[in-house]
Amino acid sequence: MTVSTTLSQTALLVELEPVVARNLDRHLTLAKEWFPHEYVPWSEGRTFDGPLGGEAWSPTDSTIPDVARTALIVNLLTEDNLPSYHHEIATLFGRDGAWGTWVHRWTAEEGRHGVAIRDYLTVTRAVDPVALERARMTHMSEGYTNAHGDEVLHSLAYVSFQELATRISHRNTGKATGDPACEALLARVAADENLHMVFYRNLLAAAFELAPSQAMRAVADVVADFQMPGSGIDGFARKSVAIALAGIYDLRQHRDEVLQPVLRQWDVFNVTGLNADGEAAREQLATQLDSLDRAASRFEEKRDARAARLALR
Ligand SMILES: [Fe+2]
Ligand SMILES: [Fe+2]
């Protein structure tokens, strides 16, 4: 049963192609068509200053909490970098056959997310549109580079986690706005991210059958150095702390709601047929999950202490 030969990147792509085709069919059956314009309260909009001579944006234009605004900006800028993501996956997965069909379909679906969120933010005046545009220019000018750009299984592991992370982040951001329209929009976007996660997770599950040690190595490496796709956003460290303090996306959620459910689906701790490196990778993964658990608990304690201090003021 032990698969000891190491499959080349090309061999992995070829071997996984039928799985891509099957999961693409499954995805197209499950994906529901939806329309960004239906989620935007257009009648709330007003013309801005500038060439049309309307009213400039003011922070009092919206009652959405500050941290929700921060999360909306991070989520939108993350979606905005789609051209870079497309470049990365088109380069790695190719633009032909089932892989290519998936690359283009996925890109088209992701394109809807940025459009919908931007329309919502502009119409409701939830964030400063000038600052937002400048941030978009800065962020997209940096581009995005996949940390494991020439490795198929590492990239599949990364996107499996990243799609779920994005789903949770959108979902909790929607709740944090206190605006039912925004919540409905972000729940809709989150449903797309969930289907993307399932697609990639199924591919990596097939890779665990095909090349268990390589798959385990990929998962361990990706969990060890996981960064959110928007980590290059200007001021990301400060923004992500605010987002974590608000419970929109924190280390506990990352470990327990993103990593663990996906790892459980792959049944990583019961995979058989591993070689020495596969076993070593699995041990590293277990160690990493333990240290994430401790770090998450430390953060939760600090957050609770901070909340108690603020309550006393
Ligand atoms: Fe998205
Ligand atoms: Fe997605």
Tab-separated table of C-alpha atoms and ligand atoms in Angstrom:
chain	number	residue	atom	x	y	z
A	1	MET	CA	0.000	0.000	0.000
A	2	THR	CA	2.892	2.361	0.734
A	3	VAL	CA	3.416	4.818	-2.095
A	4	SER	CA	7.099	5.496	-1.882
A	5	THR	CA	7.689	7.186	-5.226
A	6	THR	CA	7.510	10.939	-5.221
A	7	LEU	CA	5.166	12.263	-7.893
A	8	SER	CA	6.345	15.229	-9.920
A	9	GLN	CA	4.224	18.381	-10.037
A	10	THR	CA	3.155	17.489	-13.570
A	11	ALA	CA	2.261	13.936	-12.567
A	12	LEU	CA	0.167	15.293	-9.682
A	13	LEU	CA	-1.734	17.604	-12.043
A	14	VAL	CA	-2.352	14.770	-14.509
A	15	GLU	CA	-3.400	12.274	-11.834
A	16	LEU	CA	-5.756	14.770	-10.201
A	17	GLU	CA	-7.367	15.976	-13.433
A	18	PRO	CA	-10.271	13.439	-13.323
A	19	VAL	CA	-10.915	14.460	-9.708
A	20	VAL	CA	-10.999	18.092	-10.817
A	21	ALA	CA	-13.495	17.195	-13.556
A	22	ARG	CA	-15.774	15.353	-11.117
A	23	ASN	CA	-15.632	18.103	-8.529
A	24	LEU	CA	-16.169	20.775	-11.146
A	25	ASP	CA	-19.415	19.021	-12.158
A	26	ARG	CA	-20.385	18.774	-8.527
A	27	HIS	CA	-19.588	22.437	-7.975
A	28	LEU	CA	-21.609	23.577	-10.985
A	29	THR	CA	-24.594	21.555	-9.752
A	30	LEU	CA	-24.421	23.082	-6.268
A	31	ALA	CA	-23.407	26.682	-7.034
A	32	LYS	CA	-26.440	28.968	-7.058
A	33	GLU	CA	-26.551	31.883	-9.457
A	34	TRP	CA	-26.859	35.196	-7.610
A	35	PHE	CA	-26.761	38.870	-8.469
A	36	PRO	CA	-24.689	41.455	-6.601
A	37	HIS	CA	-27.108	44.287	-7.465
A	38	GLU	CA	-29.900	42.592	-5.528
A	39	TYR	CA	-27.911	42.884	-2.296
A	40	VAL	CA	-27.163	46.617	-2.467
A	41	PRO	CA	-29.630	49.174	-1.005
A	42	TRP	CA	-29.281	51.561	-3.958
A	43	SER	CA	-31.996	53.963	-2.757
A	44	GLU	CA	-29.787	54.860	0.245
A	45	GLY	CA	-27.109	56.241	-2.098
A	46	ARG	CA	-26.211	59.902	-2.618
A	47	THR	CA	-23.919	61.578	-5.120
A	48	PHE	CA	-20.424	62.324	-3.792
A	49	ASP	CA	-18.364	65.485	-4.122
A	50	GLY	CA	-16.001	65.779	-7.081
A	51	PRO	CA	-17.063	66.211	-10.724
A	52	LEU	CA	-20.766	65.711	-9.885
A	53	GLY	CA	-20.783	68.206	-7.002
A	54	GLY	CA	-22.474	66.039	-4.388
A	55	GLU	CA	-21.673	65.636	-0.705
A	56	ALA	CA	-18.270	64.536	0.563
A	57	TRP	CA	-18.058	61.414	2.712
A	58	SER	CA	-18.176	61.878	6.465
A	59	PRO	CA	-17.616	59.265	9.215
A	60	THR	CA	-21.102	60.064	10.519
A	61	ASP	CA	-22.678	58.916	7.220
A	62	SER	CA	-22.877	55.384	8.616
A	63	THR	CA	-23.561	53.856	12.021
A	64	ILE	CA	-21.576	50.694	11.316
A	65	PRO	CA	-19.092	50.020	14.186
A	66	ASP	CA	-15.450	50.942	13.520
A	67	VAL	CA	-14.163	47.400	13.764
A	68	ALA	CA	-16.756	46.195	11.256
A	69	ARG	CA	-15.585	48.932	8.879
A	70	THR	CA	-12.003	47.756	9.346
A	71	ALA	CA	-13.004	44.154	8.642
A	72	LEU	CA	-15.018	45.181	5.571
A	73	ILE	CA	-11.991	47.038	4.194
A	74	VAL	CA	-9.664	44.082	4.819
A	75	ASN	CA	-12.148	41.668	3.261
A	76	LEU	CA	-12.697	43.862	0.215
A	77	LEU	CA	-8.999	44.545	-0.383
A	78	THR	CA	-8.421	40.809	-0.088
A	79	GLU	CA	-11.049	40.187	-2.781
A	80	ASP	CA	-9.634	43.049	-4.863
A	81	ASN	CA	-6.328	41.274	-5.354
A	82	LEU	CA	-8.049	38.682	-7.551
A	83	PRO	CA	-5.900	39.401	-10.645
A	84	SER	CA	-2.850	38.248	-8.692
A	85	TYR	CA	-4.617	35.156	-7.370
A	86	HIS	CA	-5.790	34.329	-10.879
A	87	HIS	CA	-2.250	34.682	-12.143
A	88	GLU	CA	-0.946	32.363	-9.439
A	89	ILE	CA	-3.453	29.563	-9.944
A	90	ALA	CA	-3.528	29.868	-13.742
A	91	THR	CA	0.263	29.549	-13.746
A	92	LEU	CA	0.236	26.566	-11.411
A	93	PHE	CA	-2.908	24.679	-12.492
A	94	GLY	CA	-2.854	25.702	-16.164
A	95	ARG	CA	-5.599	27.069	-18.350
A	96	ASP	CA	-6.495	23.858	-20.193
A	97	GLY	CA	-8.849	20.979	-19.537
A	98	ALA	CA	-10.781	20.643	-16.311
A	99	TRP	CA	-8.110	22.550	-14.352
A	100	GLY	CA	-8.440	25.507	-16.723
A	101	THR	CA	-12.235	25.444	-16.621
A	102	TRP	CA	-12.062	25.537	-12.829
A	103	VAL	CA	-9.508	28.369	-12.800
A	104	HIS	CA	-11.749	30.559	-14.941
A	105	ARG	CA	-14.992	29.647	-13.219
A	106	TRP	CA	-13.486	30.254	-9.787
A	107	THR	CA	-12.124	33.612	-10.937
A	108	ALA	CA	-15.546	34.628	-12.272
A	109	GLU	CA	-17.217	33.748	-8.973
A	110	GLU	CA	-14.594	35.569	-6.928
A	111	GLY	CA	-14.981	38.615	-9.169
A	112	ARG	CA	-18.544	38.979	-7.940
A	113	HIS	CA	-17.385	39.311	-4.329
A	114	GLY	CA	-15.339	42.459	-4.783
A	115	VAL	CA	-18.014	44.032	-6.984
A	116	ALA	CA	-20.791	43.354	-4.488
A	117	ILE	CA	-18.901	44.509	-1.395
A	118	ARG	CA	-17.623	47.681	-3.077
A	119	ASP	CA	-21.091	48.607	-4.322
A	120	TYR	CA	-22.505	48.088	-0.841
A	121	LEU	CA	-19.781	50.164	0.847
A	122	THR	CA	-20.054	53.019	-1.647
A	123	VAL	CA	-23.836	53.238	-1.604
A	124	THR	CA	-24.163	53.021	2.177
A	125	ARG	CA	-21.148	55.328	2.735
A	126	ALA	CA	-19.887	52.806	5.274
A	127	VAL	CA	-16.206	53.646	4.662
A	128	ASP	CA	-14.211	56.584	3.302
A	129	PRO	CA	-14.249	55.995	-0.479
A	130	VAL	CA	-11.085	58.026	-1.068
A	131	ALA	CA	-9.087	56.125	1.553
A	132	LEU	CA	-10.524	52.876	0.204
A	133	GLU	CA	-9.480	53.623	-3.357
A	134	ARG	CA	-5.992	54.642	-2.269
A	135	ALA	CA	-5.686	51.466	-0.198
A	136	ARG	CA	-6.814	49.404	-3.197
A	137	MET	CA	-4.189	51.013	-5.413
A	138	THR	CA	-1.446	50.416	-2.859
A	139	HIS	CA	-2.492	46.852	-2.163
A	140	MET	CA	-2.936	45.762	-5.774
A	141	SER	CA	0.313	47.469	-6.758
A	142	GLU	CA	2.073	45.109	-4.339
A	143	GLY	CA	0.464	42.077	-5.963
A	144	TYR	CA	0.205	38.705	-4.262
A	145	THR	CA	2.610	35.806	-4.459
A	146	ASN	CA	1.651	32.306	-3.401
A	147	ALA	CA	4.115	31.235	-0.693
A	148	HIS	CA	4.221	27.733	-2.260
A	149	GLY	CA	3.777	28.825	-5.847
A	150	ASP	CA	5.360	25.893	-7.651
A	151	GLU	CA	3.945	23.145	-5.470
A	152	VAL	CA	0.527	21.777	-6.363
A	153	LEU	CA	-0.309	20.053	-3.077
A	154	HIS	CA	0.931	22.902	-0.906
A	155	SER	CA	-1.212	25.270	-2.921
A	156	LEU	CA	-4.259	22.996	-2.628
A	157	ALA	CA	-3.741	22.752	1.132
A	158	TYR	CA	-3.390	26.528	1.381
A	159	VAL	CA	-6.559	27.309	-0.547
A	160	SER	CA	-8.546	24.681	1.357
A	161	PHE	CA	-7.792	26.551	4.593
A	162	GLN	CA	-7.877	30.012	3.055
A	163	GLU	CA	-11.342	29.608	1.496
A	164	LEU	CA	-12.729	28.476	4.845
A	165	ALA	CA	-10.914	31.324	6.644
A	166	THR	CA	-12.450	33.787	4.196
A	167	ARG	CA	-15.875	32.267	4.676
A	168	ILE	CA	-15.676	32.701	8.441
A	169	SER	CA	-14.254	36.185	8.177
A	170	HIS	CA	-17.025	37.344	5.804
A	171	ARG	CA	-19.729	35.712	7.905
A	172	ASN	CA	-18.567	37.272	11.173
A	173	THR	CA	-17.932	40.640	9.554
A	174	GLY	CA	-21.531	40.660	8.350
A	175	LYS	CA	-22.770	39.992	11.883
A	176	ALA	CA	-20.485	42.696	13.318
A	177	THR	CA	-21.975	45.398	11.071
A	178	GLY	CA	-25.396	45.110	12.701
A	179	ASP	CA	-26.868	45.830	9.263
A	180	PRO	CA	-29.147	43.038	8.026
A	181	ALA	CA	-28.474	43.998	4.378
A	182	CYS	CA	-24.716	43.686	4.849
A	183	GLU	CA	-25.142	40.481	6.786
A	184	ALA	CA	-27.226	38.982	3.967
A	185	LEU	CA	-24.661	40.036	1.362
A	186	LEU	CA	-21.704	38.625	3.278
A	187	ALA	CA	-23.590	35.419	4.097
A	188	ARG	CA	-24.131	35.029	0.346
A	189	VAL	CA	-20.431	35.599	-0.350
A	190	ALA	CA	-19.510	33.210	2.477
A	191	ALA	CA	-21.649	30.484	0.876
A	192	ASP	CA	-19.506	30.785	-2.282
A	193	GLU	CA	-16.314	30.549	-0.242
A	194	ASN	CA	-17.623	27.408	1.396
A	195	LEU	CA	-18.151	25.684	-1.948
A	196	HIS	CA	-14.651	26.730	-3.009
A	197	MET	CA	-13.264	25.223	0.180
A	198	VAL	CA	-15.103	21.937	-0.460
A	199	PHE	CA	-13.731	21.784	-4.001
A	200	TYR	CA	-10.119	22.181	-2.895
A	201	ARG	CA	-10.566	19.993	0.161
A	202	ASN	CA	-11.876	17.168	-2.030
A	203	LEU	CA	-8.878	17.505	-4.333
A	204	LEU	CA	-6.442	17.256	-1.480
A	205	ALA	CA	-8.396	14.300	-0.077
A	206	ALA	CA	-7.746	12.571	-3.407
A	207	ALA	CA	-4.079	13.560	-3.130
A	208	PHE	CA	-3.934	11.824	0.258
A	209	GLU	CA	-4.928	8.601	-1.544
A	210	LEU	CA	-2.507	9.185	-4.385
A	211	ALA	CA	0.578	10.440	-2.553
A	212	PRO	CA	-0.082	10.397	1.204
A	213	SER	CA	3.370	11.492	2.336
A	214	GLN	CA	3.545	14.377	-0.107
A	215	ALA	CA	0.064	15.479	0.908
A	216	MET	CA	0.981	15.297	4.615
A	217	ARG	CA	4.154	17.282	4.017
A	218	ALA	CA	2.144	19.924	2.143
A	219	VAL	CA	-0.446	20.238	4.916
A	220	ALA	CA	2.166	20.452	7.687
A	221	ASP	CA	4.184	23.111	5.850
A	222	VAL	CA	1.115	25.195	5.063
A	223	VAL	CA	-0.271	25.052	8.608
A	224	ALA	CA	3.163	26.060	9.929
A	225	ASP	CA	3.422	29.267	7.919
A	226	PHE	CA	-0.213	30.122	7.131
A	227	GLN	CA	-0.830	33.796	6.398
A	228	MET	CA	-4.147	35.314	5.397
A	229	PRO	CA	-4.204	36.328	1.715
A	230	GLY	CA	-4.643	39.965	2.748
A	231	SER	CA	-1.579	39.981	5.004
A	232	GLY	CA	0.147	42.409	2.622
A	233	ILE	CA	-2.502	45.089	3.256
A	234	ASP	CA	-1.088	48.332	4.641
A	235	GLY	CA	-1.473	48.235	8.444
A	236	PHE	CA	-2.581	44.593	8.385
A	237	ALA	CA	-1.022	43.745	11.767
A	238	ARG	CA	-2.933	46.510	13.538
A	239	LYS	CA	-6.146	45.749	11.643
A	240	SER	CA	-5.958	42.029	12.312
A	241	VAL	CA	-5.531	42.644	16.047
A	242	ALA	CA	-8.700	44.777	16.060
A	243	ILE	CA	-10.495	42.061	14.068
A	244	ALA	CA	-9.287	39.394	16.505
A	245	LEU	CA	-10.254	41.449	19.572
A	246	ALA	CA	-13.763	41.759	18.147
A	247	GLY	CA	-13.950	37.975	17.643
A	248	ILE	CA	-14.416	38.337	13.882
A	249	TYR	CA	-11.339	36.261	13.134
A	250	ASP	CA	-8.929	35.173	15.838
A	251	LEU	CA	-6.440	32.412	16.515
A	252	ARG	CA	-9.018	30.217	18.235
A	253	GLN	CA	-11.293	30.393	15.211
A	254	HIS	CA	-8.321	29.799	12.946
A	255	ARG	CA	-7.362	26.646	14.786
A	256	ASP	CA	-10.768	25.261	15.774
A	257	GLU	CA	-13.031	26.413	12.937
A	258	VAL	CA	-10.642	26.482	9.995
A	259	LEU	CA	-7.747	24.064	10.470
A	260	GLN	CA	-9.420	21.372	12.564
A	261	PRO	CA	-12.567	20.719	10.488
A	262	VAL	CA	-10.516	20.416	7.292
A	263	LEU	CA	-7.888	18.213	8.920
A	264	ARG	CA	-10.673	16.041	10.315
A	265	GLN	CA	-12.145	15.607	6.820
A	266	TRP	CA	-8.761	14.397	5.596
A	267	ASP	CA	-8.517	12.206	8.704
A	268	VAL	CA	-4.825	13.169	8.858
A	269	PHE	CA	-4.104	11.362	12.095
A	270	ASN	CA	-5.287	8.034	10.676
A	271	VAL	CA	-3.697	8.204	7.233
A	272	THR	CA	-1.681	5.050	6.505
A	273	GLY	CA	1.165	4.314	4.131
A	274	LEU	CA	3.354	7.255	5.143
A	275	ASN	CA	7.090	7.233	4.573
A	276	ALA	CA	9.554	8.732	7.082
A	277	ASP	CA	9.010	12.286	5.887
A	278	GLY	CA	5.239	11.826	5.907
A	279	GLU	CA	5.393	10.634	9.529
A	280	ALA	CA	7.678	13.532	10.454
A	281	ALA	CA	5.276	15.966	8.789
A	282	ARG	CA	2.364	14.549	10.751
A	283	GLU	CA	4.285	14.962	14.006
A	284	GLN	CA	5.115	18.558	13.108
A	285	LEU	CA	1.447	19.140	12.385
A	286	ALA	CA	0.413	17.783	15.798
A	287	THR	CA	3.027	19.949	17.530
A	288	GLN	CA	1.889	22.988	15.579
A	289	LEU	CA	-1.761	22.416	16.542
A	290	ASP	CA	-0.755	22.180	20.212
A	291	SER	CA	1.224	25.388	20.087
A	292	LEU	CA	-1.621	27.160	18.252
A	293	ASP	CA	-3.939	25.952	21.000
A	294	ARG	CA	-1.724	27.502	23.679
A	295	ALA	CA	-1.306	30.744	21.735
A	296	ALA	CA	-5.074	30.950	21.182
A	297	SER	CA	-5.708	30.471	24.912
A	298	ARG	CA	-3.158	33.162	25.796
A	299	PHE	CA	-4.857	35.557	23.396
A	300	GLU	CA	-8.282	34.755	24.839
A	301	GLU	CA	-7.024	35.399	28.379
A	302	LYS	CA	-5.532	38.737	27.349
A	303	ARG	CA	-8.719	39.675	25.523
A	304	ASP	CA	-10.842	38.790	28.570
A	305	ALA	CA	-8.538	40.821	30.852
A	306	ARG	CA	-8.744	43.764	28.469
A	307	ALA	CA	-12.538	43.528	28.357
A	308	ALA	CA	-12.629	43.481	32.176
A	309	ARG	CA	-10.374	46.569	32.348
A	310	LEU	CA	-12.542	48.424	29.827
A	311	ALA	CA	-15.675	47.501	31.778
A	312	LEU	CA	-14.199	49.112	34.915
A	313	ARG	CA	-13.575	52.438	33.209
B	1	FE	FE	-14.100	35.675	-2.356
B	2	FE	FE	-13.431	31.812	-2.627
